[in-house]
Amino acid sequence: MVETQTHTLALPGADLVYDVRGPLPPADGRPVLFMIGQPMTADGFTELAGHFDDRTVITYDPRGLGRSVRSDGRNDNTPQQQAADLHALIGELGAGAVDMFATSGGAVTALELVTAHPGDVATLVAHEPPINAVLPDAAAAERARAMFNDAYEAKGAGAGMAAFILMTSWQGEFTDEFFDQPTPDPAMFGMPADDDGSRDDPLLSKRSWPITDYRPDAAALTAAQARIVVAVGEESAGTYTARTSDGTAALLGQETTVFPSHHGGFIGGDHPYAGKPAEFAAKLREVLA
């Protein structure tokens, strides 16, 4: 097993905590491999990183999440700020252009990183980026997002997550049929209905709305030297994040690359949303090669 070393990078307004698996600079000359998400923190990549013990792997907790405490007085999670943080971290490592597996909101951050700092990335695998602007029903997607946020603000995490699952599992565009559904019961998904009173969840609150509101700069992304691969899970077909992946790929003049499993397909163990991490890692290795 490769030893993990944890470090902290002091930045204006935040202490960014990151983990290094393997030597720096990499012993074999291959790029450092970043694995990032949002609002997922570094611990979500433990299983996947374990399948890359022949490479130097970096994971981190984004600003204000997990171990990365922020002091800038803000609580919004913007792709621009997170990309700036990643740029600073890549510079701190001094390892040149990196390879990057970026999933969900992390994929949006990575697209902004390539846009703002095109020399930072060699290959980007952008896995299921949730970007409303690339959808033909973008306004309806924003309405669906507001519905799970309203449920969260009114009744707490159980109600909010139930409505979130309803949205993200819906097949196809958000039609009147979707909006006419009854409010889902958290018990349907094995979640408690009790409200603990907190309203700071980075997924269910409005703190991460800048992620789904992001508008990719197609010209900058296609002009960048970075190789961009937009990935989608085979089990995600027809759902919100599959459609945003297809839309993002089309914006860049490409088609999506299909990966095993679903939105969390790289997660293993006894996690309720565990996928097929070994198969997922094999596909990622193939794409990076």
Coordinates of C-alpha atoms in Angstrom, one line a residue:
M1 CA 0.0 0.0 0.0
V2 CA 1.3 3.5 -0.9
E3 CA 1.8 5.8 2.0
T4 CA -0.5 8.9 2.1
Q5 CA 1.0 12.2 3.2
T6 CA -1.3 15.0 4.2
H7 CA -0.3 18.6 3.8
T8 CA -1.9 22.1 4.1
L9 CA -1.5 24.9 1.7
A10 CA -2.2 28.3 3.2
L11 CA -4.1 30.5 0.7
P12 CA -5.8 33.9 1.1
G13 CA -9.1 33.0 2.9
A14 CA -8.6 29.3 3.3
D15 CA -6.2 26.5 4.4
L16 CA -6.4 23.9 1.7
V17 CA -5.7 20.4 2.9
Y18 CA -4.5 17.8 0.3
D19 CA -3.2 14.3 0.3
V20 CA -0.3 12.9 -1.7
R21 CA 0.1 9.2 -2.6
G22 CA 3.4 8.5 -4.2
P23 CA 6.6 10.5 -4.9
L24 CA 6.9 14.1 -6.0
P25 CA 8.0 14.5 -8.7
P26 CA 6.6 11.2 -10.0
A27 CA 9.4 8.6 -10.4
D28 CA 8.3 7.5 -13.8
G29 CA 7.9 10.9 -15.4
R30 CA 4.1 10.6 -15.9
P31 CA 2.0 13.5 -14.9
V32 CA 0.6 13.7 -11.3
L33 CA -2.9 12.4 -11.3
F34 CA -5.5 14.6 -9.5
M35 CA -8.9 13.2 -8.4
I36 CA -11.4 15.9 -7.5
G37 CA -15.1 16.3 -6.8
Q38 CA -17.5 18.9 -5.4
P39 CA -19.0 18.8 -2.8
M40 CA -17.2 15.5 -2.5
T41 CA -14.0 15.6 -0.4
A42 CA -10.8 13.6 -0.6
D43 CA -12.2 10.6 1.3
G44 CA -14.6 9.8 -1.6
F45 CA -11.6 8.8 -3.8
T46 CA -9.9 6.4 -1.4
E47 CA -11.1 3.3 -3.3
L48 CA -10.3 4.7 -6.8
A49 CA -6.9 6.0 -5.7
G50 CA -6.0 2.5 -4.5
H51 CA -6.3 1.2 -8.0
F52 CA -3.5 3.7 -9.1
D53 CA -0.7 2.7 -6.8
D54 CA 1.7 3.0 -9.7
R55 CA 1.1 6.7 -10.1
T56 CA 1.4 9.7 -7.9
V57 CA -2.2 10.7 -6.9
I58 CA -3.4 13.9 -5.3
T59 CA -6.7 14.3 -3.6
Y60 CA -8.0 17.4 -1.7
D61 CA -10.8 18.9 0.2
P62 CA -12.2 22.0 -1.7
R63 CA -12.3 25.3 0.1
G64 CA -14.8 25.2 3.0
L65 CA -15.5 21.5 2.8
G66 CA -14.1 18.7 5.0
R67 CA -10.7 19.7 6.4
S68 CA -10.2 22.8 4.3
V69 CA -11.4 25.6 6.6
R70 CA -12.1 28.9 5.0
S71 CA -11.7 32.3 6.6
D72 CA -12.9 34.6 3.8
G73 CA -16.3 35.1 5.3
R74 CA -18.1 33.3 2.4
N75 CA -19.9 30.0 2.0
D76 CA -20.6 29.8 -1.7
N77 CA -18.8 27.2 -3.8
T78 CA -17.8 28.8 -7.1
P79 CA -15.9 27.1 -10.0
Q80 CA -13.8 30.2 -10.3
Q81 CA -12.6 30.2 -6.7
Q82 CA -12.1 26.5 -6.7
A83 CA -10.2 26.6 -10.0
A84 CA -8.0 29.3 -8.5
D85 CA -7.3 27.1 -5.5
L86 CA -6.3 24.2 -7.7
H87 CA -4.1 26.4 -9.8
A88 CA -2.3 27.5 -6.6
L89 CA -2.0 23.9 -5.5
I90 CA -0.6 22.7 -8.8
G91 CA 1.9 25.5 -8.7
E92 CA 2.9 24.5 -5.1
L93 CA 3.6 21.0 -6.2
G94 CA 5.8 22.2 -9.1
A95 CA 5.0 19.1 -11.1
G96 CA 3.9 20.7 -14.4
A97 CA 0.7 19.9 -16.2
V98 CA -1.3 17.3 -14.4
D99 CA -3.8 14.6 -15.4
M100 CA -7.2 15.0 -13.7
F101 CA -10.2 12.9 -13.0
A102 CA -12.9 15.3 -12.0
T103 CA -16.4 14.2 -11.2
S104 CA -19.7 16.0 -10.7
G105 CA -19.2 19.6 -9.4
G106 CA -15.4 18.9 -9.5
A107 CA -15.7 18.4 -13.3
V108 CA -17.2 21.9 -13.6
T109 CA -14.3 23.2 -11.5
A110 CA -11.9 21.4 -13.8
L111 CA -13.4 22.9 -16.9
E112 CA -12.9 26.4 -15.4
L113 CA -9.3 25.5 -14.5
V114 CA -8.6 24.5 -18.2
T115 CA -10.3 27.8 -19.3
A116 CA -8.4 30.1 -16.9
H117 CA -5.1 28.2 -16.7
P118 CA -4.8 26.0 -19.8
G119 CA -1.2 25.0 -19.1
D120 CA -2.2 23.3 -15.8
V121 CA -3.8 20.2 -17.3
A122 CA -2.5 17.6 -19.7
T123 CA -5.6 15.3 -19.8
L124 CA -9.0 16.0 -18.1
V125 CA -11.6 13.3 -17.7
A126 CA -14.7 15.3 -16.8
H127 CA -17.2 12.9 -15.4
E128 CA -20.9 13.9 -15.4
P129 CA -20.6 17.7 -15.0
P130 CA -24.0 19.1 -13.8
I131 CA -24.3 22.2 -16.0
N132 CA -27.8 23.4 -16.6
A133 CA -26.8 25.8 -19.5
V134 CA -26.1 22.9 -21.9
L135 CA -29.6 21.5 -21.6
P136 CA -32.4 22.3 -24.0
D137 CA -34.7 22.4 -20.9
A138 CA -32.3 24.6 -18.9
A139 CA -35.1 26.7 -17.3
A140 CA -37.0 23.6 -16.3
A141 CA -33.8 22.1 -14.7
E142 CA -33.4 25.3 -12.7
R143 CA -37.0 24.9 -11.5
A144 CA -36.4 21.3 -10.5
R145 CA -33.3 22.4 -8.6
A146 CA -35.3 25.0 -6.8
M147 CA -37.9 22.4 -5.8
F148 CA -35.3 20.2 -3.9
N149 CA -33.9 23.3 -2.3
D150 CA -37.4 24.5 -1.3
A151 CA -38.0 21.0 0.3
Y152 CA -34.7 21.2 2.1
E153 CA -35.4 24.8 3.4
A154 CA -38.9 23.8 4.6
K155 CA -38.3 20.4 6.1
G156 CA -34.6 19.6 6.3
A157 CA -32.1 17.1 4.9
G158 CA -34.4 14.1 4.5
A159 CA -37.0 15.9 2.5
G160 CA -34.4 17.8 0.5
M161 CA -32.4 14.6 -0.4
A162 CA -35.6 12.8 -1.3
A163 CA -36.5 15.6 -3.8
F164 CA -32.9 15.6 -5.0
I165 CA -33.0 11.9 -5.8
L166 CA -36.4 12.3 -7.5
M167 CA -34.8 15.0 -9.8
T168 CA -31.5 13.2 -10.5
S169 CA -33.2 9.9 -11.3
W170 CA -35.8 11.4 -13.6
Q171 CA -35.5 10.2 -17.2
G172 CA -35.4 12.8 -20.0
E173 CA -36.4 16.4 -19.9
F174 CA -38.2 18.0 -17.0
T175 CA -41.8 18.1 -18.2
D176 CA -45.1 18.8 -16.6
E177 CA -45.3 15.2 -15.6
F178 CA -42.2 15.6 -13.5
F179 CA -43.5 18.8 -11.7
D180 CA -46.9 17.2 -11.1
Q181 CA -45.5 14.4 -9.0
P182 CA -46.3 14.4 -5.3
T183 CA -43.6 15.5 -2.8
P184 CA -41.5 12.3 -2.1
D185 CA -41.5 10.8 1.3
P186 CA -37.9 10.4 2.7
A187 CA -38.9 7.0 3.9
M188 CA -39.1 5.9 0.3
F189 CA -35.4 6.1 0.2
G190 CA -34.6 4.8 3.6
M191 CA -34.0 8.3 5.1
P192 CA -35.4 9.9 8.3
A193 CA -38.0 12.6 8.0
D194 CA -36.8 14.4 11.2
D195 CA -35.5 17.9 10.7
D196 CA -32.3 18.6 12.6
G197 CA -32.6 22.3 11.9
S198 CA -29.4 22.8 9.9
R199 CA -29.5 24.5 6.5
D200 CA -25.8 24.5 5.5
D201 CA -25.6 21.3 3.4
P202 CA -23.4 22.1 0.4
L203 CA -25.5 20.0 -2.0
L204 CA -29.0 20.8 -0.9
S205 CA -28.6 24.5 0.0
K206 CA -27.9 27.3 -2.6
R207 CA -24.2 27.3 -1.8
S208 CA -23.3 25.2 -4.8
W209 CA -25.7 26.8 -7.3
P210 CA -22.8 28.6 -9.0
I211 CA -21.7 25.1 -10.1
T212 CA -24.9 24.2 -11.9
D213 CA -25.2 27.9 -13.1
Y214 CA -21.7 27.7 -14.8
R215 CA -21.5 28.5 -18.5
P216 CA -18.6 26.8 -20.2
D217 CA -16.4 28.8 -22.6
A218 CA -16.4 26.4 -25.6
A219 CA -13.9 28.5 -27.6
A220 CA -11.4 28.6 -24.7
L221 CA -11.8 24.9 -23.9
T222 CA -11.4 23.7 -27.5
A223 CA -8.4 26.0 -28.0
A224 CA -6.6 24.7 -24.9
Q225 CA -3.8 22.2 -25.3
A226 CA -5.4 20.0 -22.7
R227 CA -7.1 16.8 -23.9
I228 CA -10.7 16.8 -22.6
V229 CA -12.7 13.7 -22.3
V230 CA -16.3 14.0 -21.1
A231 CA -17.4 10.8 -19.4
V232 CA -20.8 9.4 -18.5
G233 CA -21.8 6.3 -16.5
E234 CA -23.6 3.6 -18.5
E235 CA -26.3 3.3 -15.8
S236 CA -26.9 7.1 -15.8
A237 CA -28.4 7.0 -19.3
G238 CA -31.3 9.5 -19.7
T239 CA -30.8 11.1 -16.3
Y240 CA -30.0 14.7 -15.5
T241 CA -26.2 14.3 -15.3
A242 CA -26.1 12.0 -18.3
R243 CA -27.9 14.7 -20.3
T244 CA -25.6 17.5 -19.0
S245 CA -22.6 15.3 -19.9
D246 CA -24.0 14.8 -23.5
G247 CA -24.6 18.6 -23.7
T248 CA -21.2 19.5 -22.5
A249 CA -19.6 17.0 -25.0
A250 CA -21.6 18.4 -27.8
L251 CA -20.5 21.9 -26.9
L252 CA -16.9 20.7 -27.4
G253 CA -17.6 19.0 -30.6
Q254 CA -17.3 15.5 -29.2
E255 CA -19.3 12.6 -27.9
T256 CA -19.3 11.3 -24.3
T257 CA -17.1 8.4 -23.3
V258 CA -19.1 5.7 -21.5
F259 CA -17.7 4.5 -18.1
P260 CA -19.0 1.6 -16.0
S261 CA -21.7 2.1 -13.4
H262 CA -23.3 5.4 -12.5
H263 CA -22.6 8.9 -11.1
G264 CA -20.8 7.4 -8.1
G265 CA -19.4 4.4 -10.0
F266 CA -15.9 4.8 -8.6
I267 CA -17.1 4.5 -5.0
G268 CA -16.7 1.1 -3.3
G269 CA -17.1 -0.5 0.1
D270 CA -20.5 -0.5 1.8
H271 CA -21.4 3.0 0.7
P272 CA -25.2 3.1 -0.2
Y273 CA -24.3 4.4 -3.7
A274 CA -21.3 2.1 -4.3
G275 CA -20.6 1.3 -7.9
K276 CA -18.0 -0.8 -9.7
P277 CA -14.7 0.8 -8.6
A278 CA -12.4 -1.9 -10.2
E279 CA -14.1 -1.7 -13.6
F280 CA -14.3 2.1 -13.3
A281 CA -10.6 2.3 -12.6
A282 CA -9.7 0.0 -15.5
K283 CA -11.7 2.3 -17.8
L284 CA -10.1 5.4 -16.4
R285 CA -6.6 3.9 -16.9
E286 CA -7.5 3.1 -20.5
V287 CA -8.7 6.6 -21.2
L288 CA -5.7 8.3 -19.5
A289 CA -3.4 6.1 -21.6

